[in-house]
Short mmCIF file of N, CA and C in Angstrom, two decimals:
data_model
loop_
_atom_site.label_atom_id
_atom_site.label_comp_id
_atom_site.label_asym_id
_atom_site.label_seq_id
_atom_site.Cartn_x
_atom_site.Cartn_y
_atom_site.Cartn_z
N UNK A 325 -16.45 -25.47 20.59
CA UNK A 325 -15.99 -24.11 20.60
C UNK A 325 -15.77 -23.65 19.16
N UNK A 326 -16.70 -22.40 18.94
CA UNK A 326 -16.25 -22.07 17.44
C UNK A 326 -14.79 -21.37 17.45
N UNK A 327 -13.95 -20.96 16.38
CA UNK A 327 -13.72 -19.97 15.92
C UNK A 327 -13.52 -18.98 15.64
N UNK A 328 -13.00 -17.69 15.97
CA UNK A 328 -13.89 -16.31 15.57
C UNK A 328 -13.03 -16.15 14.10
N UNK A 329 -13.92 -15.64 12.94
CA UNK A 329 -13.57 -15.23 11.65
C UNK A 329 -12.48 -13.81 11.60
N UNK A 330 -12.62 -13.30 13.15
CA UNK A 330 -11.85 -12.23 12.45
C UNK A 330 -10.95 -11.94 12.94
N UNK A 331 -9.82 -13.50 13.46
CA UNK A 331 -8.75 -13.45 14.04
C UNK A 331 -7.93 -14.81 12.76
N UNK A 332 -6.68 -14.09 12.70
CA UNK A 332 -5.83 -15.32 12.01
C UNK A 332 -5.03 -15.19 10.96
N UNK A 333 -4.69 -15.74 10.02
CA UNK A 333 -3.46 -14.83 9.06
C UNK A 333 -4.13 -13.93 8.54
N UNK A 334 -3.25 -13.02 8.51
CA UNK A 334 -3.86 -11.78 7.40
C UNK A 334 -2.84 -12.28 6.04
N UNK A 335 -3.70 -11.93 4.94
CA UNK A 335 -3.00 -11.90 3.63
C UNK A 335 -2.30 -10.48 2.89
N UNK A 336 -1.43 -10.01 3.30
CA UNK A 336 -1.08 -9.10 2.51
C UNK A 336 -0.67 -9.57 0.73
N UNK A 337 -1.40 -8.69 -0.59
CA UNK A 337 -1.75 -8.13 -1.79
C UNK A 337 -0.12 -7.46 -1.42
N UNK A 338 0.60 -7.98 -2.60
CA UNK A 338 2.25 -7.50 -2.77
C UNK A 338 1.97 -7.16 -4.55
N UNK A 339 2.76 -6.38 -5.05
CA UNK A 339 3.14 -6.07 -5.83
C UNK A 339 4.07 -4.91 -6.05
N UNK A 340 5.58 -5.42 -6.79
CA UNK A 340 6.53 -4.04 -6.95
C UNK A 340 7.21 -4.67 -7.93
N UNK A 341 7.56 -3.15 -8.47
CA UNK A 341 8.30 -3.32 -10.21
C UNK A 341 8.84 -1.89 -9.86
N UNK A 342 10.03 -2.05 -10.41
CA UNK A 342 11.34 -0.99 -10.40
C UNK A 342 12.35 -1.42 -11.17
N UNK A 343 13.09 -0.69 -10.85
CA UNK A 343 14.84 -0.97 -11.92
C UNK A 343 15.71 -0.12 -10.99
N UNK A 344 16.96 -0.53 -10.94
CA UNK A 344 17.95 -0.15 -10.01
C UNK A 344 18.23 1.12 -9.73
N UNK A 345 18.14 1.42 -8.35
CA UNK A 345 17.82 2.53 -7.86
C UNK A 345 19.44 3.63 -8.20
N UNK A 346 19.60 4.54 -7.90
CA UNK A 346 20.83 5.44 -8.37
C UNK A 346 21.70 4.99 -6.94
N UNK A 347 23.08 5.28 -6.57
CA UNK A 347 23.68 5.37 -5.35
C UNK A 347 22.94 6.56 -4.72
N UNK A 348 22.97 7.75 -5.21
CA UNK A 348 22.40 9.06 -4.73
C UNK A 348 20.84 8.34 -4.32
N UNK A 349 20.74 8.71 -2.90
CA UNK A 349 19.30 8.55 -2.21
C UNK A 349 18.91 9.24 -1.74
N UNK A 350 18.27 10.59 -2.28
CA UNK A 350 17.85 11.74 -1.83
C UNK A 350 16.40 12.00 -2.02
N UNK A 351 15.69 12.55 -1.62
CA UNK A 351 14.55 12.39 -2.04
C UNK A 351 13.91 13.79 -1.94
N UNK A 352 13.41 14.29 -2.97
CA UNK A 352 12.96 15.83 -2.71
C UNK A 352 11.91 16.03 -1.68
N UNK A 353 12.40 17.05 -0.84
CA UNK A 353 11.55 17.13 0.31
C UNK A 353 10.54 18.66 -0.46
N UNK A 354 9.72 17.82 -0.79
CA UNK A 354 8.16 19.02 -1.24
C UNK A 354 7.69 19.35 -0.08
N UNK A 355 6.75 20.62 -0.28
CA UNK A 355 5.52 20.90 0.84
C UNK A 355 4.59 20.60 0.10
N UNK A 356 3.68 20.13 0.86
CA UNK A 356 2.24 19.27 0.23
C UNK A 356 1.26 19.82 0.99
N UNK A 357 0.33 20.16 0.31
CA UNK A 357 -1.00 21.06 0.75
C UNK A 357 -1.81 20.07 1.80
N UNK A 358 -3.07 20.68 2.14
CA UNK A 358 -3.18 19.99 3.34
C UNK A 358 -3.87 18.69 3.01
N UNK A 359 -3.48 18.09 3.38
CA UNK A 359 -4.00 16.36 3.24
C UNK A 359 -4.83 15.52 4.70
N UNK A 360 -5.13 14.70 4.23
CA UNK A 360 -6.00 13.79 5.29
C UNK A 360 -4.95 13.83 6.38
N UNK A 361 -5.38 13.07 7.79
CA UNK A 361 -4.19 12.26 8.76
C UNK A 361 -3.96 11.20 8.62
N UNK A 362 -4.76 10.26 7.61
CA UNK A 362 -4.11 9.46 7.26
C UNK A 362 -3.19 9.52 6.17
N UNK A 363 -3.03 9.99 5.06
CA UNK A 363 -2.26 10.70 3.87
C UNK A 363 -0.90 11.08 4.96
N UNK A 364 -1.38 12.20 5.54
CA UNK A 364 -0.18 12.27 6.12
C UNK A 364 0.68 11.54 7.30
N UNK A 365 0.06 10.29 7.73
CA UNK A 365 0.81 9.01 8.32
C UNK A 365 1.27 8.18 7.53
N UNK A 366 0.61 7.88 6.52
CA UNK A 366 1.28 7.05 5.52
C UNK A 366 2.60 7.36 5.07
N UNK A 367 2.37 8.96 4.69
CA UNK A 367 3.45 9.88 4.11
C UNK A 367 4.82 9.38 5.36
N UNK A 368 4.43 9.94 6.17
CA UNK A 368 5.52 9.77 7.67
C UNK A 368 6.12 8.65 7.91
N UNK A 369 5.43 7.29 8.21
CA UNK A 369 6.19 6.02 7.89
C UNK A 369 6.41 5.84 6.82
N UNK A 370 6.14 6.32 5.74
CA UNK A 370 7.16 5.50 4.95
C UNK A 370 8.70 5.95 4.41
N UNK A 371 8.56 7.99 5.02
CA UNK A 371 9.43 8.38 5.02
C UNK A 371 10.54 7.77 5.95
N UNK A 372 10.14 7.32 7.11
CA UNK A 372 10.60 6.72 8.38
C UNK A 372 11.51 5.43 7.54
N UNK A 373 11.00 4.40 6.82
CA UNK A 373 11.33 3.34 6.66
C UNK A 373 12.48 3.42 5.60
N UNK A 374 12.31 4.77 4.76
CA UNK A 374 12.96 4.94 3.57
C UNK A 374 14.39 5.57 4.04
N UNK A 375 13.79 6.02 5.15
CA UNK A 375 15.34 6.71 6.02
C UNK A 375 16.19 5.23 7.09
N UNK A 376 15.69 4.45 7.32
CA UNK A 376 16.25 3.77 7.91
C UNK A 376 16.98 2.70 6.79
N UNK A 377 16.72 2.76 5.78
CA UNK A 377 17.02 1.77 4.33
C UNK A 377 18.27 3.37 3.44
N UNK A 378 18.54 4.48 4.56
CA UNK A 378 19.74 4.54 3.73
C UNK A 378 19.24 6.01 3.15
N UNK A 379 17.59 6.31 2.87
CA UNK A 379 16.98 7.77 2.03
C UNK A 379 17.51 9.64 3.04
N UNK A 380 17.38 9.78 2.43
CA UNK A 380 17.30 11.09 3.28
C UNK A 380 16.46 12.32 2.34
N UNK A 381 15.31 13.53 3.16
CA UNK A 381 15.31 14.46 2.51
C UNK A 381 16.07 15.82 2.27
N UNK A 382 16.05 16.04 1.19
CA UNK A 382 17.11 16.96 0.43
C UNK A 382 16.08 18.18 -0.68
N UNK A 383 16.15 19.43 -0.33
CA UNK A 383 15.80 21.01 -1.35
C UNK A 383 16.01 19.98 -2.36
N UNK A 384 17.03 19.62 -3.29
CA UNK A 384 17.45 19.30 -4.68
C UNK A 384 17.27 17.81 -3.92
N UNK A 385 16.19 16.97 -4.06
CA UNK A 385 16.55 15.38 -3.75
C UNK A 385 16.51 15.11 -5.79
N UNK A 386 16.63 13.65 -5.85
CA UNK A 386 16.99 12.96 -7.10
C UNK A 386 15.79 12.40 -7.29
N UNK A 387 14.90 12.10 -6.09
CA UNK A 387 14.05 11.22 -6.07
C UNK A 387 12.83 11.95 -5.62
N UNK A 388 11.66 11.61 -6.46
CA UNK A 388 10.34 12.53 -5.89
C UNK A 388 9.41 11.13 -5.71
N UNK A 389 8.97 11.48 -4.15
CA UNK A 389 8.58 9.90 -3.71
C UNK A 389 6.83 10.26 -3.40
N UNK A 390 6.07 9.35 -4.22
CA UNK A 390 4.45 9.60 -4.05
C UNK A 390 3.79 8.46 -3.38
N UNK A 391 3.15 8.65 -2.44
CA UNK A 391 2.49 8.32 -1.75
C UNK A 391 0.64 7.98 -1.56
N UNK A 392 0.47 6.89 -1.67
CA UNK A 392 -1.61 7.13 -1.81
C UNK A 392 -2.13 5.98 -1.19
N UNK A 393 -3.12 6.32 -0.47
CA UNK A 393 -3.71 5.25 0.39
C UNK A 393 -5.51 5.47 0.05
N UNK A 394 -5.93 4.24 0.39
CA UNK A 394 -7.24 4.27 -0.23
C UNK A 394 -7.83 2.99 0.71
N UNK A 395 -9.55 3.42 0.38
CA UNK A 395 -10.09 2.59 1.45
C UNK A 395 -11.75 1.92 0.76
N UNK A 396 -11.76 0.95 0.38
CA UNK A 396 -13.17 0.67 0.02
C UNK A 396 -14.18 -0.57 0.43
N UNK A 397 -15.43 -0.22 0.34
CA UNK A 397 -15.78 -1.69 0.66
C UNK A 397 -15.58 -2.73 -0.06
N UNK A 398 -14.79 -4.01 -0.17
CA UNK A 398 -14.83 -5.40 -0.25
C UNK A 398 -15.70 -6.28 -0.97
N UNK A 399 -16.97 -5.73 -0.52
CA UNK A 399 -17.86 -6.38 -1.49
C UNK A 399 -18.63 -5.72 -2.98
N UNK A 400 -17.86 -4.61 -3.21
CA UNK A 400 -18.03 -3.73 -4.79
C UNK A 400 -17.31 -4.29 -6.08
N UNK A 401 -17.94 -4.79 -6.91
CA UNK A 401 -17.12 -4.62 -8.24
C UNK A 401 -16.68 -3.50 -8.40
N UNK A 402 -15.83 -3.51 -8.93
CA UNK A 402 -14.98 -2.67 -9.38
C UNK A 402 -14.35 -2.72 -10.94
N UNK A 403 -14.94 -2.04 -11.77
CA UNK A 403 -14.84 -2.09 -13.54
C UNK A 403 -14.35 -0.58 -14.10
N UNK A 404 -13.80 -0.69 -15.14
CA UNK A 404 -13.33 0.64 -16.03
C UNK A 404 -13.61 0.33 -18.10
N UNK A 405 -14.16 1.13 -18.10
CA UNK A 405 -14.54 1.04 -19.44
C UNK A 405 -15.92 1.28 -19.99
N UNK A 406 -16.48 0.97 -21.17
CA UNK A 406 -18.27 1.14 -21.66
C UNK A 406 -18.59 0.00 -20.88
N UNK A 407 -20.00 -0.04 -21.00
CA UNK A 407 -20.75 -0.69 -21.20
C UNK A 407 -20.57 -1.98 -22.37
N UNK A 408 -19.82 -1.68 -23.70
CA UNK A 408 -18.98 -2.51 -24.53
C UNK A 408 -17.91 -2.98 -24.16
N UNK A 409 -17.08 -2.77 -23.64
CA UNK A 409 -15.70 -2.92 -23.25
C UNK A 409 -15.60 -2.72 -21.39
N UNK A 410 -16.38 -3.39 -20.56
CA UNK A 410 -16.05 -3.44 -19.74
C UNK A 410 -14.74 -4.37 -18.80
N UNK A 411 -13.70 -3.86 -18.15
CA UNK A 411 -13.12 -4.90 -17.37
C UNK A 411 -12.59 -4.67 -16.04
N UNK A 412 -12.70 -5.95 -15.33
CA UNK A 412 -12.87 -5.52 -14.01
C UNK A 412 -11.39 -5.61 -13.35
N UNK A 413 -11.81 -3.99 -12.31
CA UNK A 413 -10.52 -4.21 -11.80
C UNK A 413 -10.26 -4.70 -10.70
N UNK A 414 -10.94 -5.28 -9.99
CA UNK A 414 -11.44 -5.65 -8.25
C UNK A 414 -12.71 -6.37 -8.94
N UNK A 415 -12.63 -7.99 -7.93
CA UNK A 415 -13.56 -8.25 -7.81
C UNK A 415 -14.18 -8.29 -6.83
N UNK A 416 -15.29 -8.93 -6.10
CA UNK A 416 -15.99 -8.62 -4.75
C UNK A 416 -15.54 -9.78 -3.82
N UNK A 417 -15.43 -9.38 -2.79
CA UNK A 417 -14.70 -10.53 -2.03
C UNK A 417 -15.77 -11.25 -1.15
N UNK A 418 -15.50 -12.29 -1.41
CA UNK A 418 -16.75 -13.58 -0.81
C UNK A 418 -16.24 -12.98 1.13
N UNK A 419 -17.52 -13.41 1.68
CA UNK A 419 -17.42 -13.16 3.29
C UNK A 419 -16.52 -14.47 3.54
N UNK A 420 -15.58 -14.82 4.57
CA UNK A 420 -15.36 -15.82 5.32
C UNK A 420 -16.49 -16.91 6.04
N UNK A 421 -16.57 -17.84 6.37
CA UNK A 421 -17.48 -18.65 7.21
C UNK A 421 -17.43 -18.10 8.43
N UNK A 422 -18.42 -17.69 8.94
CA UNK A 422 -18.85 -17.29 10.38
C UNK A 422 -18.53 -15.66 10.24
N UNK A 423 -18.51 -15.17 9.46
CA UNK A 423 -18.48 -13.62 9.29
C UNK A 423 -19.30 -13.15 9.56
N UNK A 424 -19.44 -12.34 10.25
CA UNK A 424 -20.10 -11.21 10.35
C UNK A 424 -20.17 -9.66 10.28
N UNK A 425 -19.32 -9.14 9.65
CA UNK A 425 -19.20 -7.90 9.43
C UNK A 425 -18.52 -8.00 7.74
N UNK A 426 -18.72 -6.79 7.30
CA UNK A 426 -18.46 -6.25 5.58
C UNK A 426 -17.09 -5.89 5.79
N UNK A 427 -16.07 -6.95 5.03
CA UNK A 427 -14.68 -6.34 4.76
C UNK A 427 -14.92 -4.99 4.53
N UNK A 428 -13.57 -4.39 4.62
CA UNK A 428 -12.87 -3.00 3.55
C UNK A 428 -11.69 -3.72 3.26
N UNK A 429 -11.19 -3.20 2.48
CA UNK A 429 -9.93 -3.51 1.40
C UNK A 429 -9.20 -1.88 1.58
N UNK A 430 -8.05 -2.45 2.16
CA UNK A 430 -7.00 -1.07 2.46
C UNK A 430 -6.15 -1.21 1.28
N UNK A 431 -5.42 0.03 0.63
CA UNK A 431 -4.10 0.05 -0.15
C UNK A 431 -3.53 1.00 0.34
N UNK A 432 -2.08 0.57 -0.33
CA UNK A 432 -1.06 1.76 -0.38
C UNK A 432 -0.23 1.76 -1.72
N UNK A 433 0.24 2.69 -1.88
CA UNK A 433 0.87 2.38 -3.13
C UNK A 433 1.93 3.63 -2.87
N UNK A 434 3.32 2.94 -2.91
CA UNK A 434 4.68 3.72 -2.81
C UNK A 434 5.38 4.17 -4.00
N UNK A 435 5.88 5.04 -4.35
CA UNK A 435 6.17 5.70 -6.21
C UNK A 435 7.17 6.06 -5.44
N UNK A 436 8.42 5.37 -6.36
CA UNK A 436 9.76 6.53 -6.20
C UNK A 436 10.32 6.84 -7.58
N UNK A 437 10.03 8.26 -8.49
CA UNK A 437 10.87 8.56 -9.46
C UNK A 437 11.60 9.42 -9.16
N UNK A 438 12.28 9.65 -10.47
CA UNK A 438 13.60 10.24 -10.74
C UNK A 438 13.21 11.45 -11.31
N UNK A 439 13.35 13.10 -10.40
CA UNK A 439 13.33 13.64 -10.32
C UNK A 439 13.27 14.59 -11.98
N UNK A 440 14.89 14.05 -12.84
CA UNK A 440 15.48 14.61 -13.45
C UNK A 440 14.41 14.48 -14.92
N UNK A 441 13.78 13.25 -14.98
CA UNK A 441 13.59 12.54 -15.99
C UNK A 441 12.04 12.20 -16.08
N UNK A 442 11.35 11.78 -14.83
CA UNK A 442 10.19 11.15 -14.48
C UNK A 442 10.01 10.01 -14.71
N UNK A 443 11.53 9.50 -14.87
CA UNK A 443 11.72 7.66 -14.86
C UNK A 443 10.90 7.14 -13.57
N UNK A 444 9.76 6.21 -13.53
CA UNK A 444 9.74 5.56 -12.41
C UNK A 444 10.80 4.64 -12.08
N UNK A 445 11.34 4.96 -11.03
CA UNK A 445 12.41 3.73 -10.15
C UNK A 445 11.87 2.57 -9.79
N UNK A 446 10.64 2.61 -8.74
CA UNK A 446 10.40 1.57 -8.05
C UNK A 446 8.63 2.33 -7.60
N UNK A 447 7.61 0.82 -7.79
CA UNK A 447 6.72 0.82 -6.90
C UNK A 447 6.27 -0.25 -6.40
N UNK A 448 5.82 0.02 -5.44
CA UNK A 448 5.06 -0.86 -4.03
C UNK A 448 3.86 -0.68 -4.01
N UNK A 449 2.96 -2.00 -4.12
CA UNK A 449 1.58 -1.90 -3.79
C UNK A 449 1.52 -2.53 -2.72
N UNK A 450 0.41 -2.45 -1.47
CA UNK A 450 0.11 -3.44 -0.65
C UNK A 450 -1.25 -3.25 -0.10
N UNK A 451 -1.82 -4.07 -0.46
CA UNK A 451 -3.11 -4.45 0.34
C UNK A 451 -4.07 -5.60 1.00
N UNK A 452 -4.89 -5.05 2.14
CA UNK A 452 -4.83 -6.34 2.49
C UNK A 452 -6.70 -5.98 3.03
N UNK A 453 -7.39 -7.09 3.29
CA UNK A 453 -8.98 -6.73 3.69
C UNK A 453 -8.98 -7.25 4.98
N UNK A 454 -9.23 -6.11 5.38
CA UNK A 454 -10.38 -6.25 7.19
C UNK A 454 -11.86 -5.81 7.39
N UNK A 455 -11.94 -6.69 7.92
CA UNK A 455 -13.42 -6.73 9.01
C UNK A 455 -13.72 -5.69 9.94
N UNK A 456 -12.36 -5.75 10.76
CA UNK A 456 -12.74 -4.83 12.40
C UNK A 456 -11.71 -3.84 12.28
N UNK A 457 -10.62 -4.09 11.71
CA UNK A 457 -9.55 -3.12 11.62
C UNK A 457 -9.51 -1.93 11.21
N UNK A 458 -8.94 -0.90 11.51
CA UNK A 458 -8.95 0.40 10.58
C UNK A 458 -7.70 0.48 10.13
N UNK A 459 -7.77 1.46 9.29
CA UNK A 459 -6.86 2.06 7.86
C UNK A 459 -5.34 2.29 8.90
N UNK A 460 -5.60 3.10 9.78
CA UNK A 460 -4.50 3.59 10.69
C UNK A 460 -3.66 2.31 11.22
N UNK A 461 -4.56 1.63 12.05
CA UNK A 461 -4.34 0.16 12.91
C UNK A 461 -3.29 -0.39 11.71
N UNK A 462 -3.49 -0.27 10.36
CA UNK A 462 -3.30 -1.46 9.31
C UNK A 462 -1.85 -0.83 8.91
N UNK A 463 -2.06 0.26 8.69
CA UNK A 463 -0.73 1.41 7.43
C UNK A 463 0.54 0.97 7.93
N UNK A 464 1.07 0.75 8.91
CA UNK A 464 1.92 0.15 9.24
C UNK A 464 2.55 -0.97 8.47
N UNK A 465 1.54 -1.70 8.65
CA UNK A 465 1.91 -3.45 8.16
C UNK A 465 1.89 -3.25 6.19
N UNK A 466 1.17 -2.14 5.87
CA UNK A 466 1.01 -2.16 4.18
C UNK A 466 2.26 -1.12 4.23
N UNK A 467 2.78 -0.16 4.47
CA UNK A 467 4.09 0.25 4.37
C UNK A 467 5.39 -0.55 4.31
N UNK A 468 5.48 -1.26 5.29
CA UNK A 468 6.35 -2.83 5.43
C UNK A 468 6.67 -3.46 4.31
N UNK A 469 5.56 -3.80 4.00
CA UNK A 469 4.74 -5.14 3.06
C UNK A 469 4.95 -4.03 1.32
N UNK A 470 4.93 -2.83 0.98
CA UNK A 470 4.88 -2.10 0.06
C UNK A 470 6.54 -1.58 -0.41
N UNK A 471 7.41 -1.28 1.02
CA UNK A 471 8.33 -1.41 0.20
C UNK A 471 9.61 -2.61 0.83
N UNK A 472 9.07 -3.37 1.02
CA UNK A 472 9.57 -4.94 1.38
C UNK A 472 10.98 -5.14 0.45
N UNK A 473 10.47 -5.15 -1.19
CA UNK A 473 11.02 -5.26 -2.15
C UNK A 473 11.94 -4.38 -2.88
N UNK A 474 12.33 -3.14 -1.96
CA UNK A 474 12.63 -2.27 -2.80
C UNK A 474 14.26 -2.30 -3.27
N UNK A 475 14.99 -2.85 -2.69
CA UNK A 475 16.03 -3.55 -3.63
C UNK A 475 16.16 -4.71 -4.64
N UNK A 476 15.02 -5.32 -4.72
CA UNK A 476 14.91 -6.05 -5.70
C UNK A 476 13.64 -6.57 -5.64
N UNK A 477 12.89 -5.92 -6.68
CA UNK A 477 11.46 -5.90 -7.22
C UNK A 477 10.65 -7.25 -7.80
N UNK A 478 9.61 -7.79 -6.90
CA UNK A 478 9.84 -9.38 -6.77
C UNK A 478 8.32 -9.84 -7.75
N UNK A 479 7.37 -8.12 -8.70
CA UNK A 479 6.48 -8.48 -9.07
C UNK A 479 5.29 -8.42 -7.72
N UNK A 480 4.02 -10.04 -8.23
CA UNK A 480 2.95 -10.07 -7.54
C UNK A 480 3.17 -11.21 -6.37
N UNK A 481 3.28 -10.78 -5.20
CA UNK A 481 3.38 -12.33 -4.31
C UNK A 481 2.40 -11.61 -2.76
N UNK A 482 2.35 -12.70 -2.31
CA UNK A 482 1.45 -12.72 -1.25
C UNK A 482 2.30 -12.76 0.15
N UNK A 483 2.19 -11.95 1.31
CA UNK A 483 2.50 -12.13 2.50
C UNK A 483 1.25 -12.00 3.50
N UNK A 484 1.80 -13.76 4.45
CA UNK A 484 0.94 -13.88 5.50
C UNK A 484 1.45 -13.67 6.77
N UNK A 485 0.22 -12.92 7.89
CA UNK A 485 1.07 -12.61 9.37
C UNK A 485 -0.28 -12.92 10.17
N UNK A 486 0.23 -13.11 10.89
CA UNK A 486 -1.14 -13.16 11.83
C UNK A 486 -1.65 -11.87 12.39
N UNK A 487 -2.83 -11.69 12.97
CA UNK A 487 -3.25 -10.81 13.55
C UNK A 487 -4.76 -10.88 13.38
N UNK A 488 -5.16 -9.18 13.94
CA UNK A 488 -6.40 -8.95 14.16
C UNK A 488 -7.44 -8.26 12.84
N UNK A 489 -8.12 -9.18 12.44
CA UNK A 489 -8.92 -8.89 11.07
C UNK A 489 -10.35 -7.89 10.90
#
């Protein structure tokens, strides 16, 4: 009996760096022009998560919180610079054994600054590559996983969960 490649831990891509957040947890509630449905799910849970950790939105918040999700194929280099000075920012991700389908590579990336100043407070990266999954199916688990850390900012580390790849 084989296997199937596209069941089993998933690896969530962690990264967050911040500095201690204010007592005041307000967060300016902007209107934002019209955006994707995913932009604006991302936006929604993570408002969700930021309110259950204590945030609230506020006309005058302290905190202006940015939000961005992104979706690419897996197997692209990914470089910035000449032709002289190239360096890469993504490399291409090898298939699994018994694969059959072309990863994508999901992100999110959570920004909370300070309104007054444009101090960044705190950010959250999280990403993770699927096979069969979509962006929606996933935003959940990279919201989680993005601001995991947000009382104390733990850098680059890796979280594994199981599921569907």
């Amino acid at each position: 009996m084989l296997i199937s490649a596209c069941t089993g831990p998933i690896e969530t891509r962690v990264s967050s760096s911040g500095v201690a957040l204010s007592s005041d947890r307000t967060i300016l509630n902007e209107q934002h022009g019209n955006h994707s449905d995913i932009l604006v799910q991302a936006r929604s849970l993570t408002l969700q998560q930021l309110d259950s950790r204590g945030f609230s939105l506020a006309p005058n918040g302290a905190h202006k919180l940015d939000v961005t999700v992104s979706e690419r194929p897996a197997n692209l280099l990914v470089t910035t610079g000449t032709e002289q000075g190239k360096a890469v920012l993504t490399s291409p991700k090898p298939k699994k054994p018994l694969q059959s389908c072309v990863d994508s590579e999901f992100n999110l990336v959570v920004r909370l600054t300070r309104v007054a100043d444009g101090t960044e407070l705190y950010r959250g990266r999280a990403s993770e590559y699927h096979c069969k999954a979509s962006l929606a199916d996933v935003l959940p688990f990279l919201v989680n996983a993005a601001l995991a850390d947000l009382s104390s900012p733990k850098g680059e580390h890796i979280i594994k969960r199981r599921g569907f790849d």
